[in-house]
N, CA and C atoms as an extended XYZ file, in Angstrom:
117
Properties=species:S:1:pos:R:3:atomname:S:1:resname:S:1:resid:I:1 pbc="F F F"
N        11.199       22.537       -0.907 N   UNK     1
C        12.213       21.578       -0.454 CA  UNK     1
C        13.202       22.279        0.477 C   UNK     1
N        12.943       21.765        1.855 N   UNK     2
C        14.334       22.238        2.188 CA  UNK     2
C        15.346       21.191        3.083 C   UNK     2
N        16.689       21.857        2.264 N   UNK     3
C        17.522       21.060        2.356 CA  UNK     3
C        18.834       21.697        2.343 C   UNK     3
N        19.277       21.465        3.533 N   UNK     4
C        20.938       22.064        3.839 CA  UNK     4
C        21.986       21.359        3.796 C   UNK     4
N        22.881       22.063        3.078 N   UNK     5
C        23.862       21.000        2.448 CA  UNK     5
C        24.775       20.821        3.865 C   UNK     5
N        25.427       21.902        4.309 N   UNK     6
C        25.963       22.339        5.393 CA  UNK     6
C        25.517       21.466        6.453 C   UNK     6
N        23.986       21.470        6.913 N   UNK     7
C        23.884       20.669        7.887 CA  UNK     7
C        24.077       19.163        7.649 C   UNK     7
N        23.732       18.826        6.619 N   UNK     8
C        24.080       18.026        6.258 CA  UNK     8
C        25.306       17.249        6.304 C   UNK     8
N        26.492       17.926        5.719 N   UNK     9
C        27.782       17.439        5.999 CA  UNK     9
C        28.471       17.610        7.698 C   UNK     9
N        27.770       18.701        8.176 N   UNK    10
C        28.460       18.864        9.968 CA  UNK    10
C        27.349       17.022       10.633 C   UNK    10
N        26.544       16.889       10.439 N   UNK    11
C        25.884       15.797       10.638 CA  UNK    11
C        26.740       14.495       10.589 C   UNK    11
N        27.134       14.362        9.563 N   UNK    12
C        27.747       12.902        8.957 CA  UNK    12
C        29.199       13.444        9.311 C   UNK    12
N        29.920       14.557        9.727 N   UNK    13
C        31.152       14.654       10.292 CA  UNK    13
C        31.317       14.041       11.698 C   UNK    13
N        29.760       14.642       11.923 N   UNK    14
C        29.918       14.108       13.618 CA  UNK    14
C        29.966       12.514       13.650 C   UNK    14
N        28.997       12.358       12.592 N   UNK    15
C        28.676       10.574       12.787 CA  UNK    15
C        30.068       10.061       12.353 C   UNK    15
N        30.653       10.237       11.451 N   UNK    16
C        32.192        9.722       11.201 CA  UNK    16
C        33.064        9.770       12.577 C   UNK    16
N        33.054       10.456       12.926 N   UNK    17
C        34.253       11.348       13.913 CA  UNK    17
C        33.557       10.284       15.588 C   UNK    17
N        32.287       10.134       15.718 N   UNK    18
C        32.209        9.323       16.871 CA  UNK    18
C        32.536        8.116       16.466 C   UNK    18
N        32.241        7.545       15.283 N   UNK    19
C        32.591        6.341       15.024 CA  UNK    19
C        34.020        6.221       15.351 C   UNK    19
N        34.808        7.245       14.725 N   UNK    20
C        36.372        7.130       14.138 CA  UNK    20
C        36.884        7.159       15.625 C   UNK    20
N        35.906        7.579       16.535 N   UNK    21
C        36.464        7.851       18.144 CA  UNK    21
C        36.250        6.498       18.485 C   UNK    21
N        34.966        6.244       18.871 N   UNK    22
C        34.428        4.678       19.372 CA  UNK    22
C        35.675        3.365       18.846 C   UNK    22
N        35.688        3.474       17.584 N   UNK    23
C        36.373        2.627       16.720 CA  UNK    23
C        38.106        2.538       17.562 C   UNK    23
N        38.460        3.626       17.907 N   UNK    24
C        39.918        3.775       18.166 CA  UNK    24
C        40.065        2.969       19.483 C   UNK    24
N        38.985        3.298       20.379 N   UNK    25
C        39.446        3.220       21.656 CA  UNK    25
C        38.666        1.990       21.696 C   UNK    25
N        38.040        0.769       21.036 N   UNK    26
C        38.075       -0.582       21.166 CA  UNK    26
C        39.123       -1.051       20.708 C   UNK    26
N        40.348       -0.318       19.197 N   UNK    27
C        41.376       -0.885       19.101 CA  UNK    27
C        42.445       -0.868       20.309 C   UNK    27
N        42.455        0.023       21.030 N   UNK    28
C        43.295        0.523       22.282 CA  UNK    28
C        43.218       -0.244       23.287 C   UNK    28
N        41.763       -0.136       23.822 N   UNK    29
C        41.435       -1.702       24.891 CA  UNK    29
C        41.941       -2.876       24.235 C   UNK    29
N        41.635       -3.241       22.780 N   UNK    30
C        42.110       -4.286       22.421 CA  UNK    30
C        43.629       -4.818       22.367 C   UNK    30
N        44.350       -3.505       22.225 N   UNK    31
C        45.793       -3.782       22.242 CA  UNK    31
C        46.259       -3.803       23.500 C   UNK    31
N        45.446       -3.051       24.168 N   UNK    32
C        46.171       -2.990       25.741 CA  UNK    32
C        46.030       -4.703       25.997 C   UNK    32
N        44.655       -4.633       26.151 N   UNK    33
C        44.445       -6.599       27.225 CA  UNK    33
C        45.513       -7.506       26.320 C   UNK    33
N        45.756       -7.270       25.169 N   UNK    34
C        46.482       -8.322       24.289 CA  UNK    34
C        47.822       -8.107       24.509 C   UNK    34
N        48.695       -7.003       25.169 N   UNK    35
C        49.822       -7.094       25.381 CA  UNK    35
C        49.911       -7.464       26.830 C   UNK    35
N        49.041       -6.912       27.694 N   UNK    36
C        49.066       -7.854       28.978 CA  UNK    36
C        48.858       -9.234       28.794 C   UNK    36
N        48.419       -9.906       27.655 N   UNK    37
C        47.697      -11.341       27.772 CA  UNK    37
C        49.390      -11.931       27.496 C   UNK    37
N        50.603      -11.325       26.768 N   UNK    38
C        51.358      -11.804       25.881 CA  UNK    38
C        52.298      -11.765       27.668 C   UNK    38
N        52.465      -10.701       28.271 N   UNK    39
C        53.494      -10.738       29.468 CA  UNK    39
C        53.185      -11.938       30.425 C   UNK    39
């Protein structure tokens, strides 16, 4: 069996961490167009 714990967790850091990136910057576009929509 092989199986690395290590790679394992740097793996699912990355996958968190693009999400947690992706995720931010649709809230950002989203706040931006929505405070231009409000002026």
């Amino acid at each position: 069996m092989c199986f690395h714990p290590m790679g394992e967790a740097v793996f699912w850091l990355k996958s968190l961490y693009q999400l947690g990136f992706v995720c931010f910057f649709d809230f950002y576009f989203w706040i931006r167009d929505f405070i231009r929509e409000e002026k």
